[in-house]
Amino acid sequence: MGNVTYTAGILVSEAMALMGESAKFRNEYMEFAVSVANNLAADCFAVNNAVRQSKGKERLSEAPVLYGEGDAIPYEYETLKNIMVYGMAFWLLYQDGELTRASAQHDIYEENKARHMLAGYDGIGNIVG
């Protein structure tokens, strides 16, 4: 688990799989990938730190900034695979005007953020006490 280095490009590819989109549309979505990934990284910063703390790791001091689609996102696997991928799918669908499908992805994104934030802080309690 977590052996893949996640980048904006990988987030788009995985989001497209959730969206049921063909790989032939990847280049169209890549136009937005870095900007959306930066927004998601900022939005998921606190959640990622909660996950890190639950694993006994130090908190990151700031959200990463990506400059290209191949830049690594230094977040925990859970944050990337269970949260940010759904956020990427939401934004790509939203930009396509597919609001019903976008809403479903957004709901999963927000639910998983809340779940991992709570689990992260529960894990901290298990480490401390």
Tab-separated table of C-alpha atoms in Angstrom:
chain	number	residue	atom	x	y	z
A	1	MET	CA	0.000	0.000	0.000
A	2	GLY	CA	1.241	3.446	-0.838
A	3	ASN	CA	4.129	2.455	-3.114
A	4	VAL	CA	2.919	4.787	-5.875
A	5	THR	CA	4.194	8.354	-5.911
A	6	TYR	CA	1.050	10.375	-6.459
A	7	THR	CA	1.148	13.325	-8.831
A	8	ALA	CA	-1.505	15.556	-10.351
A	9	GLY	CA	-1.339	13.338	-13.430
A	10	ILE	CA	-2.012	10.190	-11.424
A	11	LEU	CA	-4.881	11.887	-9.582
A	12	VAL	CA	-6.455	12.752	-12.944
A	13	SER	CA	-6.025	9.199	-14.246
A	14	GLU	CA	-7.592	7.691	-11.131
A	15	ALA	CA	-10.370	10.281	-11.079
A	16	MET	CA	-11.136	9.479	-14.706
A	17	ALA	CA	-11.524	5.824	-13.763
A	18	LEU	CA	-14.074	6.831	-11.104
A	19	MET	CA	-15.816	8.988	-13.699
A	20	GLY	CA	-15.911	6.174	-16.247
A	21	GLU	CA	-14.021	8.338	-18.741
A	22	SER	CA	-11.865	7.026	-21.554
A	23	ALA	CA	-8.122	7.685	-21.437
A	24	LYS	CA	-8.441	9.502	-24.774
A	25	PHE	CA	-9.821	12.528	-22.862
A	26	ARG	CA	-6.882	12.703	-20.438
A	27	ASN	CA	-5.113	15.589	-22.182
A	28	GLU	CA	-8.247	17.729	-21.974
A	29	TYR	CA	-8.451	17.183	-18.220
A	30	MET	CA	-4.724	17.718	-17.694
A	31	GLU	CA	-5.200	21.397	-18.503
A	32	PHE	CA	-6.789	21.773	-15.057
A	33	ALA	CA	-4.896	19.091	-13.121
A	34	VAL	CA	-2.164	21.085	-11.395
A	35	SER	CA	-4.434	23.932	-10.325
A	36	VAL	CA	-7.100	21.567	-8.984
A	37	ALA	CA	-4.482	19.403	-7.232
A	38	ASN	CA	-3.081	22.503	-5.497
A	39	ASN	CA	-6.572	23.476	-4.318
A	40	LEU	CA	-7.220	19.941	-3.076
A	41	ALA	CA	-3.852	19.805	-1.295
A	42	ALA	CA	-4.699	23.019	0.548
A	43	ASP	CA	-8.210	21.795	1.375
A	44	CYS	CA	-6.930	18.417	2.633
A	45	PHE	CA	-3.972	19.805	4.597
A	46	ALA	CA	-5.520	19.441	8.075
A	47	VAL	CA	-6.909	15.991	7.266
A	48	ASN	CA	-3.538	14.800	6.007
A	49	ASN	CA	-1.865	16.052	9.187
A	50	ALA	CA	-4.446	14.192	11.285
A	51	VAL	CA	-3.676	11.007	9.344
A	52	ARG	CA	0.075	11.606	9.787
A	53	GLN	CA	-0.322	12.138	13.527
A	54	SER	CA	-2.373	8.963	13.878
A	55	LYS	CA	0.608	7.125	12.382
A	56	GLY	CA	3.045	8.762	14.790
A	57	LYS	CA	4.515	10.993	12.077
A	58	GLU	CA	5.270	14.693	12.349
A	59	ARG	CA	2.793	17.155	10.934
A	60	LEU	CA	3.671	18.912	7.689
A	61	SER	CA	4.290	22.633	8.158
A	62	GLU	CA	2.510	23.702	4.978
A	63	ALA	CA	0.545	22.380	2.050
A	64	PRO	CA	2.641	21.481	-0.975
A	65	VAL	CA	2.597	23.570	-4.132
A	66	LEU	CA	2.756	21.706	-7.427
A	67	TYR	CA	4.204	23.318	-10.521
A	68	GLY	CA	3.813	20.490	-13.007
A	69	GLU	CA	1.725	17.373	-13.523
A	70	GLY	CA	4.668	15.144	-12.548
A	71	ASP	CA	5.403	16.814	-9.192
A	72	ALA	CA	4.982	14.442	-6.255
A	73	ILE	CA	2.255	15.184	-3.720
A	74	PRO	CA	3.855	14.396	-0.332
A	75	TYR	CA	0.640	13.318	1.358
A	76	GLU	CA	-0.334	10.068	3.015
A	77	TYR	CA	-1.760	7.311	0.852
A	78	GLU	CA	-5.136	7.508	2.625
A	79	THR	CA	-5.456	11.216	1.858
A	80	LEU	CA	-4.527	10.737	-1.781
A	81	LYS	CA	-6.444	7.552	-2.594
A	82	ASN	CA	-9.515	7.946	-0.383
A	83	ILE	CA	-10.053	11.699	-0.522
A	84	MET	CA	-8.178	13.697	-3.147
A	85	VAL	CA	-9.082	11.364	-6.028
A	86	TYR	CA	-12.786	11.990	-5.334
A	87	GLY	CA	-12.132	15.720	-5.097
A	88	MET	CA	-10.404	15.636	-8.477
A	89	ALA	CA	-13.325	13.689	-9.983
A	90	PHE	CA	-15.739	16.255	-8.531
A	91	TRP	CA	-13.941	19.229	-10.067
A	92	LEU	CA	-13.464	17.601	-13.463
A	93	LEU	CA	-17.139	16.614	-13.640
A	94	TYR	CA	-18.214	20.039	-12.396
A	95	GLN	CA	-16.146	21.739	-15.095
A	96	ASP	CA	-17.785	19.447	-17.658
A	97	GLY	CA	-21.212	20.588	-16.462
A	98	GLU	CA	-22.121	17.104	-15.206
A	99	LEU	CA	-23.566	18.435	-11.974
A	100	THR	CA	-25.417	15.315	-10.791
A	101	ARG	CA	-22.342	13.130	-11.162
A	102	ALA	CA	-20.163	15.901	-9.713
A	103	SER	CA	-22.423	16.116	-6.669
A	104	ALA	CA	-22.055	12.387	-5.989
A	105	GLN	CA	-18.247	12.641	-6.115
A	106	HIS	CA	-18.324	15.744	-3.911
A	107	ASP	CA	-20.400	13.920	-1.303
A	108	ILE	CA	-17.863	11.072	-1.179
A	109	TYR	CA	-14.996	13.593	-1.006
A	110	GLU	CA	-16.516	15.447	1.955
A	111	GLU	CA	-17.588	12.247	3.738
A	112	ASN	CA	-14.118	10.744	3.432
A	113	LYS	CA	-12.480	13.971	4.646
A	114	ALA	CA	-14.666	13.925	7.753
A	115	ARG	CA	-14.141	10.200	8.315
A	116	HIS	CA	-10.355	10.420	8.048
A	117	MET	CA	-10.212	13.526	10.238
A	118	LEU	CA	-12.141	11.730	12.974
A	119	ALA	CA	-10.165	8.515	12.541
A	120	GLY	CA	-6.938	10.486	12.625
A	121	TYR	CA	-7.781	12.139	15.908
A	122	ASP	CA	-9.074	8.856	17.327
A	123	GLY	CA	-5.743	7.297	16.383
A	124	ILE	CA	-3.909	10.090	18.183
A	125	GLY	CA	-5.835	9.252	21.331
A	126	ASN	CA	-4.804	5.627	20.969
A	127	ILE	CA	-1.150	6.631	20.687
A	128	VAL	CA	-1.267	9.044	23.622
A	129	GLY	CA	-3.489	7.199	26.005
